[in-house]
XYZ file of C-alpha atoms in Angstrom:
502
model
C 0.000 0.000 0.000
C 1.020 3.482 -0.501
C 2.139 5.751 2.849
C -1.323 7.776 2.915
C -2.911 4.552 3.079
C -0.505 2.858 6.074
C -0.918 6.671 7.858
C -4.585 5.863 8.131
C -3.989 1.950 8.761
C -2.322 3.415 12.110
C -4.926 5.731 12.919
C -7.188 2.779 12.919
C -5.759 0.630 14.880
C -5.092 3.185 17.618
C -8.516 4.301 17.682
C -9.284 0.664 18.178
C -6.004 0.478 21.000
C -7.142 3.137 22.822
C -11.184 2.029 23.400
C -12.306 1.225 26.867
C -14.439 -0.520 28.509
C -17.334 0.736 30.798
C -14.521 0.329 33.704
C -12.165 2.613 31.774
C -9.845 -0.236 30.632
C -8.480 -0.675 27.544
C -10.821 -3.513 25.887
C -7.495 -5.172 23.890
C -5.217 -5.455 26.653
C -2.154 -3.886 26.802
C 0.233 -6.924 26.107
C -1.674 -7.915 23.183
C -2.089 -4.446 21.151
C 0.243 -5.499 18.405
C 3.011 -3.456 18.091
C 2.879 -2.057 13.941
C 5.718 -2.829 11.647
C 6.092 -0.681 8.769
C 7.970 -2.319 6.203
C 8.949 0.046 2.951
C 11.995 1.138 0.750
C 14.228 4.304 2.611
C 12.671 7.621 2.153
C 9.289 7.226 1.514
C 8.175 9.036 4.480
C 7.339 6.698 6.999
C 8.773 8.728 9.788
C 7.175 11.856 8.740
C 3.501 10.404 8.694
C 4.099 9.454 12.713
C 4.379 13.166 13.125
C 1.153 13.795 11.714
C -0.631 10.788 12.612
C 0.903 12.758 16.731
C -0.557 15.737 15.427
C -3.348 15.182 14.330
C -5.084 12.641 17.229
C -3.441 15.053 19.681
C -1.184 12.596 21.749
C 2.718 12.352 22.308
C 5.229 11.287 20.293
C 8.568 9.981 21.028
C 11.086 8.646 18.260
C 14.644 6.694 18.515
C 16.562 4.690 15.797
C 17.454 1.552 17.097
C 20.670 1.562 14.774
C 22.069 3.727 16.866
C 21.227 2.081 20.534
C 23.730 -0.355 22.418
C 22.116 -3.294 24.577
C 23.042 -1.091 27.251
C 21.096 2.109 26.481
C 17.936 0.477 25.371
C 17.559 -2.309 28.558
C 19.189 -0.312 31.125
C 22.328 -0.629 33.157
C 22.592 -3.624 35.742
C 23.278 -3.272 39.329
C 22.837 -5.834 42.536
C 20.040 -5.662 44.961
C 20.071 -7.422 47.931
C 16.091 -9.573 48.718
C 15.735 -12.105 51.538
C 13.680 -15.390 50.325
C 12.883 -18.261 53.422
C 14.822 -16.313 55.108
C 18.146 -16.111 53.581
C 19.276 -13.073 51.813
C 20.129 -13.200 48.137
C 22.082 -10.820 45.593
C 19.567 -10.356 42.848
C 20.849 -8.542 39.389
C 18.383 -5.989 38.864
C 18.262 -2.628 36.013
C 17.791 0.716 35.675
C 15.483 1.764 33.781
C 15.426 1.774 29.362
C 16.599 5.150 28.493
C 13.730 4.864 25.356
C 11.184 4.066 28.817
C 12.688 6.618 30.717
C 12.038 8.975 27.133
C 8.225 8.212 27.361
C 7.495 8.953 31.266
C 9.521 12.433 30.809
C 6.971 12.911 28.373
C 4.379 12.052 30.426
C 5.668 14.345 32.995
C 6.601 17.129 31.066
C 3.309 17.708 28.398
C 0.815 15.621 30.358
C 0.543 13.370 27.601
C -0.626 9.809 28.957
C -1.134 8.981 25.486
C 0.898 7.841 22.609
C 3.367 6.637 20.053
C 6.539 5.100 20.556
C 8.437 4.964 16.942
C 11.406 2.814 16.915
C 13.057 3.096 13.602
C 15.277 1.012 11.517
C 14.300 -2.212 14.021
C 15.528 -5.062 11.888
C 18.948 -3.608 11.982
C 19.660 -3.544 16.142
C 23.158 -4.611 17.160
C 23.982 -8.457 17.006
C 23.705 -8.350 21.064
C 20.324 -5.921 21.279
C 18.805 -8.437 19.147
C 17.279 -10.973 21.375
C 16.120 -7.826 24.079
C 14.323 -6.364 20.971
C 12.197 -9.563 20.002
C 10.925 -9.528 23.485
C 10.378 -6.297 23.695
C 8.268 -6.666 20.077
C 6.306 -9.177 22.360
C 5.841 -8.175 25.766
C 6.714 -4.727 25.338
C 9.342 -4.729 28.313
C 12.910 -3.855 28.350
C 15.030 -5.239 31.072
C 12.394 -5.451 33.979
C 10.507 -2.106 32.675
C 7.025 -1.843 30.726
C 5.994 0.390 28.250
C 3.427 2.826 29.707
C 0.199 2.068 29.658
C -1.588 3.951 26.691
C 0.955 4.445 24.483
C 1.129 2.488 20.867
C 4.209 0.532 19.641
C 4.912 1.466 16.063
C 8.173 0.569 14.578
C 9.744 1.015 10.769
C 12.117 -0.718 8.922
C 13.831 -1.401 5.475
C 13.775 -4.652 3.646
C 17.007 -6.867 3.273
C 17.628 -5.310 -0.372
C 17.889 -2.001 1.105
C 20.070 -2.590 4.163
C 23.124 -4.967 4.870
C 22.125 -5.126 8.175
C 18.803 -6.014 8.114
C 18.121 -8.819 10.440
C 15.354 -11.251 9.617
C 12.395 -12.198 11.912
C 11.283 -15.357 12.721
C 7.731 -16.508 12.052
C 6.922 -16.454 15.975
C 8.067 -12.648 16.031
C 6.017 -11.840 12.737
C 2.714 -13.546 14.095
C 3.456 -10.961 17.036
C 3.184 -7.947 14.793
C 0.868 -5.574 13.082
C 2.668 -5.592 9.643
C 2.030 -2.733 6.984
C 3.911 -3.166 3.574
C 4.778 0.535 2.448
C 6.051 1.627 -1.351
C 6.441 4.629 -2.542
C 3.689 6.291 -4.905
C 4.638 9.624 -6.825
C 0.575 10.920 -6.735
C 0.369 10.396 -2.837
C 3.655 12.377 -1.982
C 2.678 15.049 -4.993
C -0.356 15.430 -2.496
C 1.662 15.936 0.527
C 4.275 18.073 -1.627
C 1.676 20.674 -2.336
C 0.741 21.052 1.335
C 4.067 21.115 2.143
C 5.280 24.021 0.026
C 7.875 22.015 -2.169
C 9.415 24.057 -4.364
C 7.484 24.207 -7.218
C 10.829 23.409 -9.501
C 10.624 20.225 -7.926
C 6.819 19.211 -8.779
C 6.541 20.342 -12.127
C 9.916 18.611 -12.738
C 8.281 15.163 -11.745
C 4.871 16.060 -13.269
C 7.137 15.722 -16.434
C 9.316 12.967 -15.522
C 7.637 10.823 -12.654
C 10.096 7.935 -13.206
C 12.247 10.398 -11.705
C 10.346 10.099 -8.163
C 12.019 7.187 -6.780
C 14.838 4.850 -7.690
C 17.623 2.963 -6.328
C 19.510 0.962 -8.636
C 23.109 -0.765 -8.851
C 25.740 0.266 -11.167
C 29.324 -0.586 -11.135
C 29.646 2.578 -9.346
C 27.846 1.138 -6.122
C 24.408 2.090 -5.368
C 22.716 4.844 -7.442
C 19.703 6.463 -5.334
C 16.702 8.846 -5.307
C 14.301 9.020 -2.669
C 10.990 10.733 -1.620
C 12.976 12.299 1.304
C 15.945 13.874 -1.017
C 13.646 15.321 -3.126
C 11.362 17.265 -0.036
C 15.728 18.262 1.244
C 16.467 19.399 -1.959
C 13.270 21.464 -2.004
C 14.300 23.088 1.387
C 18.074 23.979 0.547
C 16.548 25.169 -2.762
C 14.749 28.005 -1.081
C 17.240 28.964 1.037
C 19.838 29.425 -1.353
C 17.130 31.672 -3.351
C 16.497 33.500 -0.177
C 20.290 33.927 0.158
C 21.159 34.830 -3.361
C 23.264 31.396 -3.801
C 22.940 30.068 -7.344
C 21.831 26.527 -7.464
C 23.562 24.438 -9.160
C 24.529 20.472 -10.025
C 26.691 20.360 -7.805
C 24.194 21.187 -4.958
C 21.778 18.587 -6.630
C 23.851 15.772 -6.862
C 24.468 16.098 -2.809
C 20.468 15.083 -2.676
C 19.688 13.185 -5.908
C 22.570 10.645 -5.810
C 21.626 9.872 -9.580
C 23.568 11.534 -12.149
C 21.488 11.024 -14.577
C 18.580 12.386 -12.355
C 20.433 15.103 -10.879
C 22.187 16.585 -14.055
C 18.622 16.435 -15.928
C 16.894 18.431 -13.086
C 19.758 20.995 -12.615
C 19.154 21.809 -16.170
C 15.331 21.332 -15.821
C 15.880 23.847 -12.506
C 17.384 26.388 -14.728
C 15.110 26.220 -17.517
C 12.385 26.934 -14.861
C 13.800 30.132 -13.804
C 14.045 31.474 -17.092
C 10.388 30.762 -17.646
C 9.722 32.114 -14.263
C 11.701 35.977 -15.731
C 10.158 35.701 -19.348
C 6.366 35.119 -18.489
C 6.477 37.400 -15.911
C 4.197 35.512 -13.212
C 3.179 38.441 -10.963
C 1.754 40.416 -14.213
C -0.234 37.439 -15.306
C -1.967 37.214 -11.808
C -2.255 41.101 -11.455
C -4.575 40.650 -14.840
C -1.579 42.719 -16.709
C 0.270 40.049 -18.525
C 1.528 41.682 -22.091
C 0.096 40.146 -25.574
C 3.689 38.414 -26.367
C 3.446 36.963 -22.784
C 0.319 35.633 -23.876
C 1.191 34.329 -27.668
C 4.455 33.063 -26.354
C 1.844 30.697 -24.257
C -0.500 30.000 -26.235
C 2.501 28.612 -28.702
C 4.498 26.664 -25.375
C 4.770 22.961 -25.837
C 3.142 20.685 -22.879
C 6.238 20.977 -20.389
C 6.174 24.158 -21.023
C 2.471 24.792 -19.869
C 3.151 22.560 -17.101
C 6.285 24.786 -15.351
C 4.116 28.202 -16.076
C 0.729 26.425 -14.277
C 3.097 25.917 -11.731
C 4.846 28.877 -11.067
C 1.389 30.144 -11.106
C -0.283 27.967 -9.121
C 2.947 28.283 -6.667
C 2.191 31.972 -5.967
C -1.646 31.652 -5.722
C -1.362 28.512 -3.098
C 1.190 31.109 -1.269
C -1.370 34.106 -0.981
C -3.920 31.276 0.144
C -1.527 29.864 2.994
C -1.044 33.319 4.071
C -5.175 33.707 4.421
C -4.553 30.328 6.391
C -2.445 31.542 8.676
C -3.811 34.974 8.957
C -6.924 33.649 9.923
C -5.437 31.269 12.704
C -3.803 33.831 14.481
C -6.961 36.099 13.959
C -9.228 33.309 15.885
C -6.535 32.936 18.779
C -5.953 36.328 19.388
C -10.240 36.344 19.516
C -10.152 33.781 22.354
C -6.856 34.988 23.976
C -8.832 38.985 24.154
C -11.882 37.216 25.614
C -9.907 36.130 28.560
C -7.917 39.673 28.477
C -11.199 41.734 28.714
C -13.005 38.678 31.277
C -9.827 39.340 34.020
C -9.914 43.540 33.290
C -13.330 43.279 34.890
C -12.182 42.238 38.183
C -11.373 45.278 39.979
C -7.595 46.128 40.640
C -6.571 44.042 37.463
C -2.929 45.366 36.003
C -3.664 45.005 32.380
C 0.064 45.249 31.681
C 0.567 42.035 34.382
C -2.482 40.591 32.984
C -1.331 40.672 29.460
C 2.706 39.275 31.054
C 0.790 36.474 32.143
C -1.340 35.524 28.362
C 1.861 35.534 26.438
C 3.762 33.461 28.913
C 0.844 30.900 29.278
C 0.743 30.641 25.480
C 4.295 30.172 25.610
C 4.664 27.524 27.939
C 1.720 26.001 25.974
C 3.950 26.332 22.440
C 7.154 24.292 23.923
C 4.985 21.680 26.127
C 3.250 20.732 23.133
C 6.164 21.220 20.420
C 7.709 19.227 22.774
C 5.274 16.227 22.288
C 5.198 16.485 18.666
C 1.445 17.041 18.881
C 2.301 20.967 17.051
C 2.309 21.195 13.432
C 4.795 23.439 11.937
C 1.826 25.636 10.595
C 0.239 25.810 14.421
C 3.196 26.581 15.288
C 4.493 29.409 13.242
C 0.700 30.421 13.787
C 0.851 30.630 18.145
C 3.935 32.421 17.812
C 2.861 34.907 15.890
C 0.044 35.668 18.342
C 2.810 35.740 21.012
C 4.554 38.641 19.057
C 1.022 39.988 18.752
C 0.464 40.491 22.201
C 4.015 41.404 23.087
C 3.170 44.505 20.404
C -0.245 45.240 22.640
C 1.623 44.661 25.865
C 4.073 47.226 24.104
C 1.510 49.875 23.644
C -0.342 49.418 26.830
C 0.691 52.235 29.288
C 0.102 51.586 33.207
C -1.849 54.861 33.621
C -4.720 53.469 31.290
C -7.853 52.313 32.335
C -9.521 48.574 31.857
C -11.188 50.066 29.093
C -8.694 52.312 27.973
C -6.424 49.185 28.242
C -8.640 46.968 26.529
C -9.223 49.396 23.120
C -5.542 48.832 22.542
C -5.894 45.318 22.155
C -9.409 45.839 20.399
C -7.733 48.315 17.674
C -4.823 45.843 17.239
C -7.527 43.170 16.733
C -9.640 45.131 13.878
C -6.064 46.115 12.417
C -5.310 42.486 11.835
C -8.806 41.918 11.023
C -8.876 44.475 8.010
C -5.369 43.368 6.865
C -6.727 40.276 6.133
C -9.684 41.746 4.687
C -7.194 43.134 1.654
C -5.454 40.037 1.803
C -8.381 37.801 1.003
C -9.816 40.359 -1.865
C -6.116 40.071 -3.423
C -5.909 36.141 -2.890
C -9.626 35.901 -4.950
C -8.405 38.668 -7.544
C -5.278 36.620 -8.106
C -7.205 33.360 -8.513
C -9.597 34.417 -10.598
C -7.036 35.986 -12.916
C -5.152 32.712 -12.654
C -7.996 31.048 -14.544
C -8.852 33.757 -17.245
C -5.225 34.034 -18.145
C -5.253 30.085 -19.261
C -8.945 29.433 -20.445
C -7.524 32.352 -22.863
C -3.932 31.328 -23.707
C -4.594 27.598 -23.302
C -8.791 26.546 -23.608
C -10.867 24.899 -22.145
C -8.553 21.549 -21.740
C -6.037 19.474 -19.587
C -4.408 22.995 -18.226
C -7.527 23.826 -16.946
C -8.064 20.434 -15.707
C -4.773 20.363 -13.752
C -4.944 24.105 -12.324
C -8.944 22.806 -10.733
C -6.694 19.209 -9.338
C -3.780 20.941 -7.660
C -6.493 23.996 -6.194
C -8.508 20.973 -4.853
C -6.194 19.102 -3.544
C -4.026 22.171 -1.793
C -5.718 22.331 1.758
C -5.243 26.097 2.058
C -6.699 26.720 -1.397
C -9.476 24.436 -1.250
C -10.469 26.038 2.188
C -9.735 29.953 0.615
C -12.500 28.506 -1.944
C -14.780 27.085 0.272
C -14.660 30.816 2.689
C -14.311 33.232 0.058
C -15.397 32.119 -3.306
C -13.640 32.361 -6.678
C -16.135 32.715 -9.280
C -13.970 31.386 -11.947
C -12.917 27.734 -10.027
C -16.592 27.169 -9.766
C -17.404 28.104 -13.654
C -15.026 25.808 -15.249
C -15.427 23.458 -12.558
C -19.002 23.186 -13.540
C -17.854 22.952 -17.020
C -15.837 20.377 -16.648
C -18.066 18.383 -14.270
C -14.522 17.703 -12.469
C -15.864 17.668 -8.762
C -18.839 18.696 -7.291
C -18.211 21.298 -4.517
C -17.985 19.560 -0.976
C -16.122 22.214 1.033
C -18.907 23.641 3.664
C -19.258 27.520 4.015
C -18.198 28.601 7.198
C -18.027 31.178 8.636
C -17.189 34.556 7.086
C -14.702 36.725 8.073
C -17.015 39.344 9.505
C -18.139 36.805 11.923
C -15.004 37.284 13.478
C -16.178 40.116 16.000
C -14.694 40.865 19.344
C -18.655 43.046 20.370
């Protein structure tokens, strides 16, 4: 099965781990909730759906790679306790406790977490002498004389033997033990995750073109010759930051990520080819409704890959402006609930606003790193909460001690409808854009595949889909209709001016 389809075999089963009884125990018993085994090629992703799987059921997450564990570190150090049985006292090896344990109940402590995943990685390729402690621990879920917590899921990852040298195998006893999910990589699953991930769009469009390109591992007389799911989303992020940092990217860079030569050397070209298309068609005047008459004959006379880079440098900068919406609007509904405690506490009599406010940001704080620190935080939420932080810090700012609750309270209102309105222009711009997005290639292109793909990637783009479903964009829903590609499923919620602090 592809990785979106293991993500939400694990989901399943611990919906099904974690269901209780009418005495509040756990109706499959601890010791026999099968640990899961995903089994798949390197790079495919497997560690990156545990984070969202964490995220998105809102429970812990701790991760270790058994390669790089001793028997030592994962069991525990021994040491001799004395015990007195019939009478006569004994010296009885005992051990401290699992360092990967200990890892889980300082989460506990520490985020309040008594749910979650433990993700041991790379677990057919454990030391010669961890081996035999990791088959019971596969079974009983113990290491040394110390029990995984009750509550939190098993799941562990590994290559097959083709893949790894030091792959150990299992026997039939340890297999009948396990929850096993055969994983292989799929080009239109990770495409879906690469669009609500921000890859760089060089990257899609590239293997839009050349999907091949996505994932293989051969062997030359070279040695091993290697692309992966994973190099391509690294590549992606150095890309931007040498843009950001005015470094030119070149093969050399590539080849560091794409350990292909072949692949690398065609995309480095392919990479530069997309710049140039990036300067000649002059992207921001095409979705400002400006774009020049030889911008759009040049267009209307581009081969297919041609189209395809263009759609996505357009589509690249539309999906932006709609994951800016995104996060506008998540800060918008925090700071909402965050002012609704600010102006509750003002009403109690003798309230320091500028204390009151000290204590908000640090609570939100504390908040961020407990639950970054569990893994249960999306990079998104994230980036979202802090903003909010700096928010507040601006209204703590311009908060003066001499003011009044209600004097106090106006500052943080006027910040509010500041934010509020600036997302106001950035939602009309974010429509305008779209909509222009759509005219420009129903006129340089028709009524076609372009059109087709430009509806597919807005779809399947959460932030997009969700800008749709709020705002509207008259010209997704025309050809949409024309094309009878989907029928609209998003449900209209609520509109911006709902958000109101009166």
């Amino acid at each position: 099965m592809n990785i979106k389809e293991a993500k939400n075999e694990i989901k399943n089963a611990m919906t099904a781990y974690f269901t209780k009884n009418e005495f509040g125990e756990y109706v499959i018993p601890v010791e026999k909730q099968r640990p899961v085994f995903l089994m798949g090629p390197p790079g495919i992703g497997k560690t990156a759906i545990m984070e969202q799987i964490a995220q998105e059921l809102g429970v812990g997450l701790v991760s270790y790679s058994m390669t790089h564990h001793t028997r030592q570190s994962a069991l525990g150090l021994p040491f001799i306790v004395n015990k007195n049985y019939g009478g006569k006292e004994y010296s009885v090896s005992e051990y401290t406790m699992s360092e990967i344990i200990a890892s889980v109940y300082d989460m506990i402590e520490e985020t309040g977490h008594k749910e979650g995943i433990l993700f041991l990685d790379e677990i057919n390729c454990v030391s010669e002498t961890l081996a035999p402690a990791m088959l019971q621990f596969l079974q009983y879920k113990i290491f040394g004389r110390h029990r995984v917590p009750n509550g939190w899921i098993v799941v562990t990852a590994g290559n097959p033997p083709e893949y790894n040298n030091s792959v150990h195998e299992f026997d039939i006893v340890t297999w009948d033990r396990l929850k096993r999910i055969d994983v292989e990589a799929h080009y239109g699953v990770w495409k879906e995750y690469a669009v609500n991930c921000s890859i760089h769009p060089s990257v899609t469009t590239y293997l839009d073109i050349k999907k091949a390109d996505f994932y293989k591992i051969e062997t030359t007389v070279d040695g091993k010759s290697f692309v992966t799911a994973r190099g391509w989303a690294d590549l992606s992020d150095m890309i931007k930051l040498y843009e950001k940092n005015g470094i030119a990217v070149r093969e050399q860079l590539v080849s560091q990520y794409l350990q292909n030569k072949r692949i690398a050397k065609d995309f480095a070209v392919y990479y530069d080819l997309f710049n140039k298309y990036k300067s000649d068609y002059q992207v921001e005047s095409i979705l400002d409704g400006t774009a020049a008459a030889d911008i759009r004959q040049r267009a209307k006379k581009a081969g297919f890959d041609e189209r395809l880079s263009l759609i996505g440098l357009l589509l690249s900068a539309v999906q932006e402006g709609a994951d800016q919406v995104a996060k506008q609007e998540a800060i918008l509904k925090a700071l909402m609930q965050t002012l609704g405690q600010y102006r509750m506490q003002l009403k109690k009599p003798g309230t320091d606003s500028r204390k009151c406010l000290e204590k908000l940001i640090s609570d939100e704080q504390s908040r961020i790193d407990r639950e970054t620190k569990s893994g249960s935080l999306s990079v998104f939420e994230r980036h979202s909460r802090q903003s909010l932080v700096v928010m507040l810090g601006d209204i703590l700012h311009k908060t003066e001690i001499t003011q009044t609750a209600e004097q106090a309270f106006g500052v943080a209102k006027q910040a509010f409808d500041d934010a509020k309105n600036q997302l106001q222009r950035q939602t009309e711009s974010v429509r305008k854009r779209m909509n222009n997005l759509f005219i420009f290639s129903a006129d340089v292109f028709g009524i076609g595949q372009e059109i087709t793909i430009i509806l597919t990637e807005l779809t399947i783009h959460a932030n997009s889909a969700n800008f749709i479903g709020h705002y509207g964009c008259e010209e997704y829903f025309k050809h949409n209709k024309e094309l009878l590609f989907y029928e609209r499923q998003l449900e209209l919620n609520r509109k911006i001016d709902e958000l109101n602090l009166d």
